[in-house]
Coordinates of C-alpha atoms in Angstrom, one line a residue:
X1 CA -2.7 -19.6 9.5
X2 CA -0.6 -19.6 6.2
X3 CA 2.4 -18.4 5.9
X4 CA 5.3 -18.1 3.2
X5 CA 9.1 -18.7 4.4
X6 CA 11.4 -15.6 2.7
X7 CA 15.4 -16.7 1.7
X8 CA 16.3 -14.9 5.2
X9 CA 13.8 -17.4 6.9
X10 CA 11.2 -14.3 7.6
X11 CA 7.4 -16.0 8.2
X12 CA 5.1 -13.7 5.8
X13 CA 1.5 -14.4 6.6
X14 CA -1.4 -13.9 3.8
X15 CA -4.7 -14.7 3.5
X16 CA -6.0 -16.4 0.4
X17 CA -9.7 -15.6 -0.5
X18 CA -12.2 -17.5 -3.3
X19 CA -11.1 -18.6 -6.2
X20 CA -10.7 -17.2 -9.8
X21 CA -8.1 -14.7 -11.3
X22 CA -5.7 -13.8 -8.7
X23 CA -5.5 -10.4 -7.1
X24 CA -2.3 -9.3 -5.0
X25 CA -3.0 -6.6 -2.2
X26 CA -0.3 -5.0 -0.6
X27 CA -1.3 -2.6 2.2
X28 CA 0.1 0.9 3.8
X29 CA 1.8 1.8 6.7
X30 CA 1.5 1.1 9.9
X31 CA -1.0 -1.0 8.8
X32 CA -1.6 -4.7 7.4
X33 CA -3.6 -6.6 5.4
X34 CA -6.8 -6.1 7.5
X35 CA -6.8 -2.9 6.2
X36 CA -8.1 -4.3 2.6
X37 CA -10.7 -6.0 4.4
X38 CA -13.3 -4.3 2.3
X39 CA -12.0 -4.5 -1.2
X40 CA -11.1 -8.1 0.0
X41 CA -14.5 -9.4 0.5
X42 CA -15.8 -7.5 -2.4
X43 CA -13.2 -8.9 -4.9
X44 CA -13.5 -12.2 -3.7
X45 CA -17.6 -12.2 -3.6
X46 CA -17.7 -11.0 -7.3
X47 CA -15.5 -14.4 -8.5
X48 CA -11.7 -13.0 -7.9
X49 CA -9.1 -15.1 -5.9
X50 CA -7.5 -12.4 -3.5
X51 CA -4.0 -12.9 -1.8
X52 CA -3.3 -9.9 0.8
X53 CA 0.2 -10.2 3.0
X54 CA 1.1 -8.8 6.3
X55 CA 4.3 -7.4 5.2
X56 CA 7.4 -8.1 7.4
X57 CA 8.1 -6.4 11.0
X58 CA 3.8 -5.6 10.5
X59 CA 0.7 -7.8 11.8
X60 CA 1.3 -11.5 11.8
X61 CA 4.5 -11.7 10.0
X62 CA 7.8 -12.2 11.5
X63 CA 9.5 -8.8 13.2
X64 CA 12.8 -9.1 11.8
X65 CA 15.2 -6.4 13.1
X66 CA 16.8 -6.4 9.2
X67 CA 15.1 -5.8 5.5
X68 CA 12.6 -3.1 6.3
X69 CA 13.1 -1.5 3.0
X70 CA 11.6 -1.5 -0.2
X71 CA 14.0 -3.8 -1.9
X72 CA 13.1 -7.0 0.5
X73 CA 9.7 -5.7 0.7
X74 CA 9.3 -6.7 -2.7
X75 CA 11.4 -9.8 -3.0
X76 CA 8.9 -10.7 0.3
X77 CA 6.5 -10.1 -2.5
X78 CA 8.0 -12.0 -5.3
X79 CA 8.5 -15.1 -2.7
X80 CA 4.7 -15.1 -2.2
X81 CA 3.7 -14.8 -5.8
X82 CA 6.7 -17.4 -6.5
X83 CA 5.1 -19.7 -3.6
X84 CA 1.5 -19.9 -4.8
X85 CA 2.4 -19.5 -8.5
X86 CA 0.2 -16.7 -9.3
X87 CA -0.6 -15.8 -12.7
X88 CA -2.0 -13.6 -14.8
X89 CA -2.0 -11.1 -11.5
X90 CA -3.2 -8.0 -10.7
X91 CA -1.0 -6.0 -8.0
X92 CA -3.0 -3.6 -6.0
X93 CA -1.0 -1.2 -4.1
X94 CA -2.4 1.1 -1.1
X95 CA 0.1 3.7 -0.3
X96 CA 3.3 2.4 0.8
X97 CA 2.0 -1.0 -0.4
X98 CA 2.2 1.0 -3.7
X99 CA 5.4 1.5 -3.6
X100 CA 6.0 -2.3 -2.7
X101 CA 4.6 -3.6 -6.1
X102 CA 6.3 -0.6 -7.9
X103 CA 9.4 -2.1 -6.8
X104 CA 8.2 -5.3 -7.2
X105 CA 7.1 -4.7 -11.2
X106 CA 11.0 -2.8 -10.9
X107 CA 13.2 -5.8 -9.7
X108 CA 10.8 -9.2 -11.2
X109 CA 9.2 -7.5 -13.9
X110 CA 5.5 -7.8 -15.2
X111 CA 6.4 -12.3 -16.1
X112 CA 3.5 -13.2 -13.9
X113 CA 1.3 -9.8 -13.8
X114 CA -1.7 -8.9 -16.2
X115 CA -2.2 -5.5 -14.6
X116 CA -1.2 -2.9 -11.7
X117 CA -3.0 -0.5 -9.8
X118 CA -1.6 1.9 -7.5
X119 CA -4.2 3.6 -4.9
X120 CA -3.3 6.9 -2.8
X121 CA 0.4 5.6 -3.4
X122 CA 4.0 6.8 -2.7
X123 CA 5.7 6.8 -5.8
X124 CA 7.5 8.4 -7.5
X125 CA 9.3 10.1 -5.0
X126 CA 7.9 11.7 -1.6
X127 CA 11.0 13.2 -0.5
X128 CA 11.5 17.1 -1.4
X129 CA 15.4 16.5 -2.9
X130 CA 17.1 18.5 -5.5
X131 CA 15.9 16.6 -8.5
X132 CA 12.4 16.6 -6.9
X133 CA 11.1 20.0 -5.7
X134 CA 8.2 19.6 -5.2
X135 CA 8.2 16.7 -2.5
X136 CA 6.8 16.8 0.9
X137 CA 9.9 18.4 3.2
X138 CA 11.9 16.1 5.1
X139 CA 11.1 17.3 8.6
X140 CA 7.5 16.3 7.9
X141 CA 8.8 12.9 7.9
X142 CA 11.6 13.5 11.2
X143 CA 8.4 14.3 12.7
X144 CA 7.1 11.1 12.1
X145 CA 10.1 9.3 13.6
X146 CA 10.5 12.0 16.3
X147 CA 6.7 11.0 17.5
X148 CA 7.4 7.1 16.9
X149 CA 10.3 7.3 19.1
X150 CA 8.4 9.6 21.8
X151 CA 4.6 8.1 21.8
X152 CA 3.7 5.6 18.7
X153 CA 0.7 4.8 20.1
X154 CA -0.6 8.7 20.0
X155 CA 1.4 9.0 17.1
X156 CA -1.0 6.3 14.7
X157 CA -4.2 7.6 16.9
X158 CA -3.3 11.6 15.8
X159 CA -3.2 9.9 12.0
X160 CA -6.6 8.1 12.4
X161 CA -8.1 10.8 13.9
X162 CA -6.6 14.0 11.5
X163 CA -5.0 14.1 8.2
X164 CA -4.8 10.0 7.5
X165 CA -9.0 9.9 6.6
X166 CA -9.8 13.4 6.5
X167 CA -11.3 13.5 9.4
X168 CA -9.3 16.9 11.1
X169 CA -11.4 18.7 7.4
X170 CA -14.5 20.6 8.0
X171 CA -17.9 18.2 8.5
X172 CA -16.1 15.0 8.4
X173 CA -17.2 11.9 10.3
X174 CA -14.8 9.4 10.4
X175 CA -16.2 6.5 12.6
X176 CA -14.4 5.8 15.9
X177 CA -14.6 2.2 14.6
X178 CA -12.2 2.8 11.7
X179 CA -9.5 5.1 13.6
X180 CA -9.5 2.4 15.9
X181 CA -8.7 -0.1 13.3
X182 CA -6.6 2.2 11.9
X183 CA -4.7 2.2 15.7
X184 CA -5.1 -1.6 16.6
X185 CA -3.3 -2.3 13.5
X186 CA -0.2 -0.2 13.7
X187 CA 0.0 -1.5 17.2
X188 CA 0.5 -4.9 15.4
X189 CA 3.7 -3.7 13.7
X190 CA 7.1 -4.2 15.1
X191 CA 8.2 -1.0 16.4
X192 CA 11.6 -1.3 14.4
X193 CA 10.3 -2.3 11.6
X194 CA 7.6 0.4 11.4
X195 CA 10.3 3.5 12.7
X196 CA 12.4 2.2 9.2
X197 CA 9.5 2.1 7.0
X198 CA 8.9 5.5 7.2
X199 CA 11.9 6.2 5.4
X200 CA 11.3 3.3 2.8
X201 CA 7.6 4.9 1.9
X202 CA 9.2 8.4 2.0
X203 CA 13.0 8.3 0.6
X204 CA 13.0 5.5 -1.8
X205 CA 12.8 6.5 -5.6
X206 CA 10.3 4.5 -7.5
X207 CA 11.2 6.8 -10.9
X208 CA 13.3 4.3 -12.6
X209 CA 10.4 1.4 -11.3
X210 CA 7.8 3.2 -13.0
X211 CA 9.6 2.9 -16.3
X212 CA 9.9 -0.7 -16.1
X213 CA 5.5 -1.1 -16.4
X214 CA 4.6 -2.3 -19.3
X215 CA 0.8 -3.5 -18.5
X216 CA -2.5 -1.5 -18.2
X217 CA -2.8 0.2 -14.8
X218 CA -4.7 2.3 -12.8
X219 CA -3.4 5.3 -10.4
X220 CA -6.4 6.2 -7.9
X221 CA -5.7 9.0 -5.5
X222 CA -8.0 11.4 -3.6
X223 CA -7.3 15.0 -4.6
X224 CA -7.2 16.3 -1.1
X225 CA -4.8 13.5 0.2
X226 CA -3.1 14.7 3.2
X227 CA -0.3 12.2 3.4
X228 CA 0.9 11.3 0.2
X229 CA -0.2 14.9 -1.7
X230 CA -1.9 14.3 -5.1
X231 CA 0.6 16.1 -7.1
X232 CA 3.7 14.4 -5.3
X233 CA 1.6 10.8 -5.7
X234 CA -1.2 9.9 -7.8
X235 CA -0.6 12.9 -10.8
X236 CA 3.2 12.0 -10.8
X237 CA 3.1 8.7 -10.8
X238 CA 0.2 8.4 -13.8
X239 CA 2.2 10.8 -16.0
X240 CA 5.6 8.7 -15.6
X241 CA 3.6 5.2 -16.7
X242 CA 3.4 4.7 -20.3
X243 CA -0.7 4.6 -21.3
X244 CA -1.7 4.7 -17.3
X245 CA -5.8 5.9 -16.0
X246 CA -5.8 7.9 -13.5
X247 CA -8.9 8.3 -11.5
X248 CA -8.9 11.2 -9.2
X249 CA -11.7 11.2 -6.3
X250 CA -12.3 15.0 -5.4
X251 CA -12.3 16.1 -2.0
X252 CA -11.0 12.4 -0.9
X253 CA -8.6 11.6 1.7
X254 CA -5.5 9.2 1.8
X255 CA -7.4 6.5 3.5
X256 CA -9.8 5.7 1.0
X257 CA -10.0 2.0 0.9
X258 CA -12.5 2.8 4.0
X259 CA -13.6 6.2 3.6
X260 CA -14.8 5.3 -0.3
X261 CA -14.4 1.7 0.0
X262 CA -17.6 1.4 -2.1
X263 CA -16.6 3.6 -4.7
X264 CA -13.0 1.9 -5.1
X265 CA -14.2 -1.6 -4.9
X266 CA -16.4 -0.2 -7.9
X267 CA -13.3 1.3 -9.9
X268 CA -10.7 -1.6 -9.1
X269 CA -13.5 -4.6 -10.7
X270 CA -14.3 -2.7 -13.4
X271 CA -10.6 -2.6 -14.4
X272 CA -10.6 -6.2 -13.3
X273 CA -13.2 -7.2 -15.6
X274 CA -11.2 -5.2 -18.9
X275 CA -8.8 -8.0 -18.9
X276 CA -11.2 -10.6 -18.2
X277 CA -12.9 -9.4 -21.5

């Protein structure tokens, strides 16, 4: 399996799919890149050459006990981008993952990347503070680490199987398949590594990140996202990027790389095919 090797001498596997203009996916949390499986295939089938990474402490990369926040996460990034000298890029972001390439863009800048798009994503800022009122309260997220600490395995199978796809809404039917997937892979992650991310995706501020895009990108977010709310997320984060689309996708969850994976695969080569023109 390939890997990349990380200044700290962290093992960062990816998978490199077909050939053609290269696009970056960086996944959620718990969860790793199996979770782009779909779009992956999709992308890669209609003449794109996708790169998705397990990032560190999840799936098959190396469980360091240090870096589990969003600063490494994106120099992890910039390593693999650096590695296979990717050009011309577009980052793709799912949920925390969006806030990886946001701090990516933030700390590298846009040198190698043609385009971004951020799907059901954390920035700007989940976090209810002072300067950000409308956030999502922190005991949501003490909840989070209060059930990793407790029971992590019901923790990520209460996600799959309520708020995470929808499926706790009236007349939903969320395959048992996919909330498995949804549990196998947060089993993968280091248990560390996945307590600390909660408080990269939910704390860190991507405000100052978002100023720093200067290429065309694409917010996607559901409108009745459970995790990462609309307004705190997808809304914010379009109206803080100079000239960004924002797609909303009524009545969609957070999960919707599966639960609309045919839809978004739809959305994200259209965009890919703008700068191709």
């Amino acid at each position: 399996m390939p890997f990349v090797t990380t200044a700290d001498g962290a093992e960062i596997f990816y998978k490199d799919w077909g050939t053609g203009r290269p696009v970056v996916l960086s996944h959620g949390w718990p969860l790793n890149s199996d979770s782009w499986e779909a779009q992956a295939l999709f992308l890669a089938s209609h003449g794109y050459r996708i790169v998705a990474h397990d990032r560190r402490g999840h799936g098959r990369s190396t469980q360091t006990w240090h870096g589990n926040e969003m600063d490494t996460y994106a120099d992890d990034l910039a390593t693999l981008v650096d590695a296979l000298d990717l050009r011309d890029v577009t980052v793709v972001g799912f949920s925390t993952g969006g806030g990886e390439v946001t701090r990516y863009i933030g700390r590298h800048g846009t040198s190698r990347v043609a385009q971004a798009v951020l799907v059901s994503a954390v920035p700007p800022l989940m976090l209810r503070t002072d300067d950000n009122p409308d956030g999502v309260p922190g005991e949501v997220f003490d909840g989070l680490r209060a059930g990793s600490l407790a029971d992590r395995s019901q923790l990520y199978r209460d996600l799959a199987d309520g708020p995470f796809f929808g499926n706790n809404r009236p007349g939903a039917a969320v395959s048992v398949g996919i909330r498995d997937a949804f549990w196998r892979q947060g089993m993968q992650s280091g248990h560390r590594n996945a307590y600390e991310c909660i408080a990269a995706f939910s704390a860190t501020d991507f405000r100052g990140d978002l100023a720093r895009f200067d290429v065309p990108t694409l917010v996607v977010h559901g409108d009745d996202d459970q995790v990462v709310p609309f307004d705190v997320g997808g809304k914010a984060s379009a109206a803080l990027i100079k000239d960004a689309r924002l797609i909303v996708y009524p009545s969609a969850p957070h999960g919707i790389t599966d639960t609309h994976k045919e839809q978004l695969g739809q959305d994200l080569l259209a965009f890919l095919k703008e700068y191709d023109a």
